[in-house]
PDB file of C-alpha atoms in Angstrom:
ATOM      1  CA  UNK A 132      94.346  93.568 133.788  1.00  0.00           C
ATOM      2  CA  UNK A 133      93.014  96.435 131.560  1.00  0.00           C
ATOM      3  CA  UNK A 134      94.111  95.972 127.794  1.00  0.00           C
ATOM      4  CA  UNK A 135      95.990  98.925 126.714  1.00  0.00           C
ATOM      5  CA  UNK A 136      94.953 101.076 123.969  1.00  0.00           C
ATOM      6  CA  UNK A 137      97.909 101.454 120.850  1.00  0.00           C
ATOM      7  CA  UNK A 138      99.546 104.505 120.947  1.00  0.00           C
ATOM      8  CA  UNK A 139      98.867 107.253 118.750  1.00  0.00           C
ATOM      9  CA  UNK A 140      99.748 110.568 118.031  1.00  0.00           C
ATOM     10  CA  UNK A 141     100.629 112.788 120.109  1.00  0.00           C
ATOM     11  CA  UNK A 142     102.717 110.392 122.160  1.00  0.00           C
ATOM     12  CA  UNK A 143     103.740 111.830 125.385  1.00  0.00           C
ATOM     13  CA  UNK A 144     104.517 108.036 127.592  1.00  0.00           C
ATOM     14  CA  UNK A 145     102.626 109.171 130.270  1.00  0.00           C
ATOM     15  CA  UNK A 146      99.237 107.672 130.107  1.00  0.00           C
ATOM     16  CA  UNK A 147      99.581 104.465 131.825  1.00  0.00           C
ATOM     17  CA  UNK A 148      96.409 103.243 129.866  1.00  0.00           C
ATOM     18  CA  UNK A 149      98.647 103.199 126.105  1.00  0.00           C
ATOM     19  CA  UNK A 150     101.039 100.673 125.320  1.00  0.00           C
ATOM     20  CA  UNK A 151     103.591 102.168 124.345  1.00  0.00           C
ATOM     21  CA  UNK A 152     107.032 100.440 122.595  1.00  0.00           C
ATOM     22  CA  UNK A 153     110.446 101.116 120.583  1.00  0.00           C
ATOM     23  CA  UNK A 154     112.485  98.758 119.148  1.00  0.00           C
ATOM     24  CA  UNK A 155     116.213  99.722 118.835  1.00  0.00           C
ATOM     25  CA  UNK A 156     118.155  98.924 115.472  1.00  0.00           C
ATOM     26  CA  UNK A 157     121.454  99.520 114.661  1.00  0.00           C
ATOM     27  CA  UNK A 158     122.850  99.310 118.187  1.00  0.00           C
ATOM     28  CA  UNK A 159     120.935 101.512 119.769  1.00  0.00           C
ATOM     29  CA  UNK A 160     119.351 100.855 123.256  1.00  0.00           C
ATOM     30  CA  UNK A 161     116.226 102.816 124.503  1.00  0.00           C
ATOM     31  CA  UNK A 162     114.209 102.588 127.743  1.00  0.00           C
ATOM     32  CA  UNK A 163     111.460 103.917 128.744  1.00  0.00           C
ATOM     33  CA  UNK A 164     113.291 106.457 132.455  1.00  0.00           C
ATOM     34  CA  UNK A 165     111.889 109.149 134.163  1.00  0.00           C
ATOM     35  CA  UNK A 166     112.462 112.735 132.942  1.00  0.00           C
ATOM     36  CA  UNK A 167     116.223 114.142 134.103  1.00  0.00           C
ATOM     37  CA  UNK A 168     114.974 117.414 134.285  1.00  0.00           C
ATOM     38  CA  UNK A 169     111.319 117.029 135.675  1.00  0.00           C
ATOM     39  CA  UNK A 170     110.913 113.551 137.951  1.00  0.00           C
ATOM     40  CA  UNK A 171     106.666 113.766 137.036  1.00  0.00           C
ATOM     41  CA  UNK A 172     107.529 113.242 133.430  1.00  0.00           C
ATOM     42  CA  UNK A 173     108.060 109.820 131.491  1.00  0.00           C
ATOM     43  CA  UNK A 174     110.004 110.040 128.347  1.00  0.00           C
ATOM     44  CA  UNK A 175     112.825 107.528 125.912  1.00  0.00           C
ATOM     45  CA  UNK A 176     116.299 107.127 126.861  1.00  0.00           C
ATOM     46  CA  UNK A 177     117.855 106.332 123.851  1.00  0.00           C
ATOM     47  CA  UNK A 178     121.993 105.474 124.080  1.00  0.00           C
ATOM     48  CA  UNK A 179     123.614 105.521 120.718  1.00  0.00           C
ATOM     49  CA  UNK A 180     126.059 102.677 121.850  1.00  0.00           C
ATOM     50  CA  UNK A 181     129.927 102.655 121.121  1.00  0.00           C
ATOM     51  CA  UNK A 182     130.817 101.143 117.553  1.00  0.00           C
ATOM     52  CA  UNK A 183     126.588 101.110 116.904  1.00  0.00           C
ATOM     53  CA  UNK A 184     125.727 101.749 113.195  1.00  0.00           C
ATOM     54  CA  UNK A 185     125.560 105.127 111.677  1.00  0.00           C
ATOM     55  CA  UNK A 186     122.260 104.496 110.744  1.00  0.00           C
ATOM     56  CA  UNK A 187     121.215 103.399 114.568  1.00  0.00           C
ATOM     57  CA  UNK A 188     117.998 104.285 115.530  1.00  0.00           C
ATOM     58  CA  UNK A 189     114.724 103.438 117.404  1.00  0.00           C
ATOM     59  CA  UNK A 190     111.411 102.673 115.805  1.00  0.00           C
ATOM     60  CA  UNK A 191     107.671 103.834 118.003  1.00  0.00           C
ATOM     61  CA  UNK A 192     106.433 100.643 117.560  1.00  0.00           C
ATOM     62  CA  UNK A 193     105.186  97.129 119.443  1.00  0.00           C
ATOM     63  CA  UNK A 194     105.203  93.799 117.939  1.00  0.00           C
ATOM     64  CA  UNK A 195     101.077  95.151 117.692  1.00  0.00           C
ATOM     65  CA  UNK A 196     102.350  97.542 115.210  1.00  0.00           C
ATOM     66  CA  UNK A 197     102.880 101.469 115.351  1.00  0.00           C
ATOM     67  CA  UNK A 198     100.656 104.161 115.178  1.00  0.00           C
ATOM     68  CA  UNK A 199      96.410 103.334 115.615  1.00  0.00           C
ATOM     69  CA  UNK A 200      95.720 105.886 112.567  1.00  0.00           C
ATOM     70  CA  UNK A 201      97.769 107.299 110.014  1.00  0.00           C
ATOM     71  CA  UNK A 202     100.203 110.852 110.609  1.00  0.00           C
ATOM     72  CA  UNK A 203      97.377 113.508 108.812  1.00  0.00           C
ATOM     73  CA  UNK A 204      99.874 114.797 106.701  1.00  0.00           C
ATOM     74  CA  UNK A 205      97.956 117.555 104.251  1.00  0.00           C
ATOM     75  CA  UNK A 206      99.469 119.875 101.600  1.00  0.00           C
ATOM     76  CA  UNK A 207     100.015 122.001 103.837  1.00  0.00           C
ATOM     77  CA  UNK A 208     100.839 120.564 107.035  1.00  0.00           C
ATOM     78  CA  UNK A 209     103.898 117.860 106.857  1.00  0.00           C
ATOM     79  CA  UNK A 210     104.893 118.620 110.141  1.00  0.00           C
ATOM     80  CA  UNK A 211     106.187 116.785 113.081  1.00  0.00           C
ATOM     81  CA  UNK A 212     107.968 118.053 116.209  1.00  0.00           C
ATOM     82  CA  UNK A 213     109.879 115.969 119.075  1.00  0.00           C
ATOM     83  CA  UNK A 214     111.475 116.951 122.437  1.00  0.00           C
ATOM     84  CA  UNK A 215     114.749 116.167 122.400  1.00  0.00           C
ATOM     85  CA  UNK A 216     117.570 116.254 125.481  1.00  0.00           C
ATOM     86  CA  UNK A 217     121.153 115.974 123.911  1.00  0.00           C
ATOM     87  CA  UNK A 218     124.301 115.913 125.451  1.00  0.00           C
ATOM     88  CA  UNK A 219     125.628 118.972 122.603  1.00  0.00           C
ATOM     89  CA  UNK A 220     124.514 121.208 120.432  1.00  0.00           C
ATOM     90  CA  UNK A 221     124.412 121.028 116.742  1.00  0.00           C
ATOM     91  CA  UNK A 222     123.683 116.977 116.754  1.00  0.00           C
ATOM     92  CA  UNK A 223     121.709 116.165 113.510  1.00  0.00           C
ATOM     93  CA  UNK A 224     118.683 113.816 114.288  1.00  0.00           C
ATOM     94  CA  UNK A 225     116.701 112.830 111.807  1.00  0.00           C
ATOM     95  CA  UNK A 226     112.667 111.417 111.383  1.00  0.00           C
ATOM     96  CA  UNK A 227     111.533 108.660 109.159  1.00  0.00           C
ATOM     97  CA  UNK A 228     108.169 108.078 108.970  1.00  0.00           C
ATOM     98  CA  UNK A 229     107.067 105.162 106.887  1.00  0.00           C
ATOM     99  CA  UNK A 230     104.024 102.109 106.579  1.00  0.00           C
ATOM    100  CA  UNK A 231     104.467 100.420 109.090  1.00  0.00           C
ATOM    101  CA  UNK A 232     102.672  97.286 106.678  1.00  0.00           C
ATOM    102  CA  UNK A 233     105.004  98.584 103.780  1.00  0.00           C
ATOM    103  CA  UNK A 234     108.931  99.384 104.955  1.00  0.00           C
ATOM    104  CA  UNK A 235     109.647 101.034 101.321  1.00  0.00           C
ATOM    105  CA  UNK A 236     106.950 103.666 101.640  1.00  0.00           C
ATOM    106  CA  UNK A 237     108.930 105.873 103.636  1.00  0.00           C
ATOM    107  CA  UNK A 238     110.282 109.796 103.807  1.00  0.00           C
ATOM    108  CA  UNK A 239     113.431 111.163 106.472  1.00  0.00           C
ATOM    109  CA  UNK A 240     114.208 115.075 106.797  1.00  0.00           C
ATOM    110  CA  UNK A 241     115.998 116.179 109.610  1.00  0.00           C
ATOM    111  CA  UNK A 242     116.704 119.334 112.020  1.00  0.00           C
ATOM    112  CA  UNK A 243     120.084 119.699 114.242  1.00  0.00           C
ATOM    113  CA  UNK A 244     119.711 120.312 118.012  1.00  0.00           C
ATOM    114  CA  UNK A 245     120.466 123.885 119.309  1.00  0.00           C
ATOM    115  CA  UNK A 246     121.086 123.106 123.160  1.00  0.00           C
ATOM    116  CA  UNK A 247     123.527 120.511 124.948  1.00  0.00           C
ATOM    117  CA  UNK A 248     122.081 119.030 128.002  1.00  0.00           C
ATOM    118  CA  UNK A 249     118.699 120.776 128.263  1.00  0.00           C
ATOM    119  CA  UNK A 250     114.875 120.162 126.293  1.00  0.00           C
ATOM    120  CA  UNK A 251     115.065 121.259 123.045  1.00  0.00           C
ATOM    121  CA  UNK A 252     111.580 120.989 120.246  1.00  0.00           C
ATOM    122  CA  UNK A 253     112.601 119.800 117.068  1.00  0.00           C
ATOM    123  CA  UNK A 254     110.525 120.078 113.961  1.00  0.00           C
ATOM    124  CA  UNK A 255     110.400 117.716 111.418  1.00  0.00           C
ATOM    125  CA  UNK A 256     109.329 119.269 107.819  1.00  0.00           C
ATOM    126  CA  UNK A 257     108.681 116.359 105.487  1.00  0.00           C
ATOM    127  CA  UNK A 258     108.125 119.246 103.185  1.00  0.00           C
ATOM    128  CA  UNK A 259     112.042 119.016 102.634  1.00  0.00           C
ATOM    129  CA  UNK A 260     113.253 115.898 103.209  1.00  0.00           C
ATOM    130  CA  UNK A 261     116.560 114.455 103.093  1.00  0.00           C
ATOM    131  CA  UNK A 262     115.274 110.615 102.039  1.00  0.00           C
ATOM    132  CA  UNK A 263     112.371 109.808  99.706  1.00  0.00           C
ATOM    133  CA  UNK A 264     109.301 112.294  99.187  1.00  0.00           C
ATOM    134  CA  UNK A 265     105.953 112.543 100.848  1.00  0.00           C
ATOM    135  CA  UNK A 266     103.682 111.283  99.005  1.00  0.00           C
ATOM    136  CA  UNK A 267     100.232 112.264 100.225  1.00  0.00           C
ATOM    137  CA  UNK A 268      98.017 108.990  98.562  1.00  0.00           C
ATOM    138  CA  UNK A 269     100.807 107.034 100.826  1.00  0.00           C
ATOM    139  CA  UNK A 270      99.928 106.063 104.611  1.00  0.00           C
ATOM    140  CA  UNK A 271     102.665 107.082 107.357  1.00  0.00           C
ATOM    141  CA  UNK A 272     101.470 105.240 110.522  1.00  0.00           C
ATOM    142  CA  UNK A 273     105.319 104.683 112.018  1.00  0.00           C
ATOM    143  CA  UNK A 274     108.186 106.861 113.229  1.00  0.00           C
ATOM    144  CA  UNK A 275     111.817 106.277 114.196  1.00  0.00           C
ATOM    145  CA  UNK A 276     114.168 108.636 115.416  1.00  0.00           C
ATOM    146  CA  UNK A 277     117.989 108.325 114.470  1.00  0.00           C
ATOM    147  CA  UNK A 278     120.508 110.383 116.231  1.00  0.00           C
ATOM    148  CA  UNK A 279     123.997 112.079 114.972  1.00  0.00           C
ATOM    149  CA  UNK A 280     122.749 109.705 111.577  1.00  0.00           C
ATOM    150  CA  UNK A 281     125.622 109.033 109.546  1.00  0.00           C
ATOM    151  CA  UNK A 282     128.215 108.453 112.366  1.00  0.00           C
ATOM    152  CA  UNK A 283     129.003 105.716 114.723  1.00  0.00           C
ATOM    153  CA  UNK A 284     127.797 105.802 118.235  1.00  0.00           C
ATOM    154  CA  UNK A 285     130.450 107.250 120.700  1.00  0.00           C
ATOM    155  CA  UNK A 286     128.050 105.627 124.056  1.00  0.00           C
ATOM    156  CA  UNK A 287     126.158 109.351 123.501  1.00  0.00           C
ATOM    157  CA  UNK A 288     122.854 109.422 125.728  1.00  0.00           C
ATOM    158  CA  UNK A 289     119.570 111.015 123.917  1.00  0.00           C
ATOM    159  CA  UNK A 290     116.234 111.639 125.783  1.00  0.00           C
ATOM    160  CA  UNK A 291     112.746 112.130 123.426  1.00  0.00           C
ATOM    161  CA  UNK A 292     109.220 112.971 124.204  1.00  0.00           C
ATOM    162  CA  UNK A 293     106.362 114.396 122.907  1.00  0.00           C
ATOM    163  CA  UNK A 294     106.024 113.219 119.395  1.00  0.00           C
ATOM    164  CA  UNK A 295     103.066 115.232 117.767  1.00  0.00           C
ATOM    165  CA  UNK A 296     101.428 116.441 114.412  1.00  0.00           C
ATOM    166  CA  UNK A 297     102.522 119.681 114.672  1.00  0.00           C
ATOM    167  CA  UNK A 298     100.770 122.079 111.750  1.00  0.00           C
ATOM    168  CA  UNK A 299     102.105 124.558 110.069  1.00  0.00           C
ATOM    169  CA  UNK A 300     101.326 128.075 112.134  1.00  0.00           C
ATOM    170  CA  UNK A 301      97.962 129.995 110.784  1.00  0.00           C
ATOM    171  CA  UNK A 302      98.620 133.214 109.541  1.00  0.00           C
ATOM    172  CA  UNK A 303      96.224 135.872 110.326  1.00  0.00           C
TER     173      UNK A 303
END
């Protein structure tokens, strides 16, 4: 067999040559399922389970560790942006990023989904954040997404994909 690279930024879970992981917290359960929308697509199921924790979540990660290089967070760009499939509108989800070496270097923010049952692009502005402050000298190398954060799971099914660096737009 071919040893598989670790992922990286942008994560998509389709190239069949990354090894990709999550590891659910909290009561969570993910799986990696084809697309519901789009059956040539490979993205995270992730079930907020009934009675799960408010803080219930899922980490990008493998027992080889997270990301292969650090998020490039800048000055200026502190960006991140996920696809996100929710079963209602107006859900909260919010991003940690942390070290993956160093669990108490880490910063949340958060952005509330605008669609219920279709693809929606969340961006994550650690510029603002809701939990600890970027701190540029840190390194960010791991990601975990937390759904409806601060209430108890209700069996609600989430679908993610396409975690990138997303930089701020350039104005002409």
């Amino acid at each position: 067999p071919i040893p598989l690279t670790q992922m990286d930024l942008p994560v998509t879970f389709d190239d069949a040559t990354v090894d990709y992981g999550t590891i659910d917290f909290g009561g969570n359960a993910s799986a990696f399922v084809v697309d519901p929308v789009d059956a040539s697509n490979n993205v995270v199921q992730s079930v907020k389970t009934a009675g799960s924790d408010t803080w219930a979540g899922t980490s990008l990660a493998t027992n080889n560790g997270a990301f292969a290089n650090a998020i490039p967070f800048t000055a200026t760009d502190q960006r991140l942006s996920v696809r996100v499939w929710s079963p209602a509108a107006g859900i909260p989800v919010r991003l940690k990023v942390e070290d993956q070496t160093n669990g108490a270097v880490s910063v949340e923010t958060e952005d509330t989904t605008t669609v219920a049952g279709a693809w929606d692009t969340l961006y994550f502005d650690f510029s603002t954040p809701v939990g600890g402050s970027l701190n540029l000298a840190n390194t960010y190398d791991k990601a975990s997404i937390f759904y409806n954060f601060g209430t108890a799971g209700a069996n609600d099914t989430f679908y993610w994909d396409d975690v990138e660096f997303n930089p701020a737009p350039v104005t002409p």
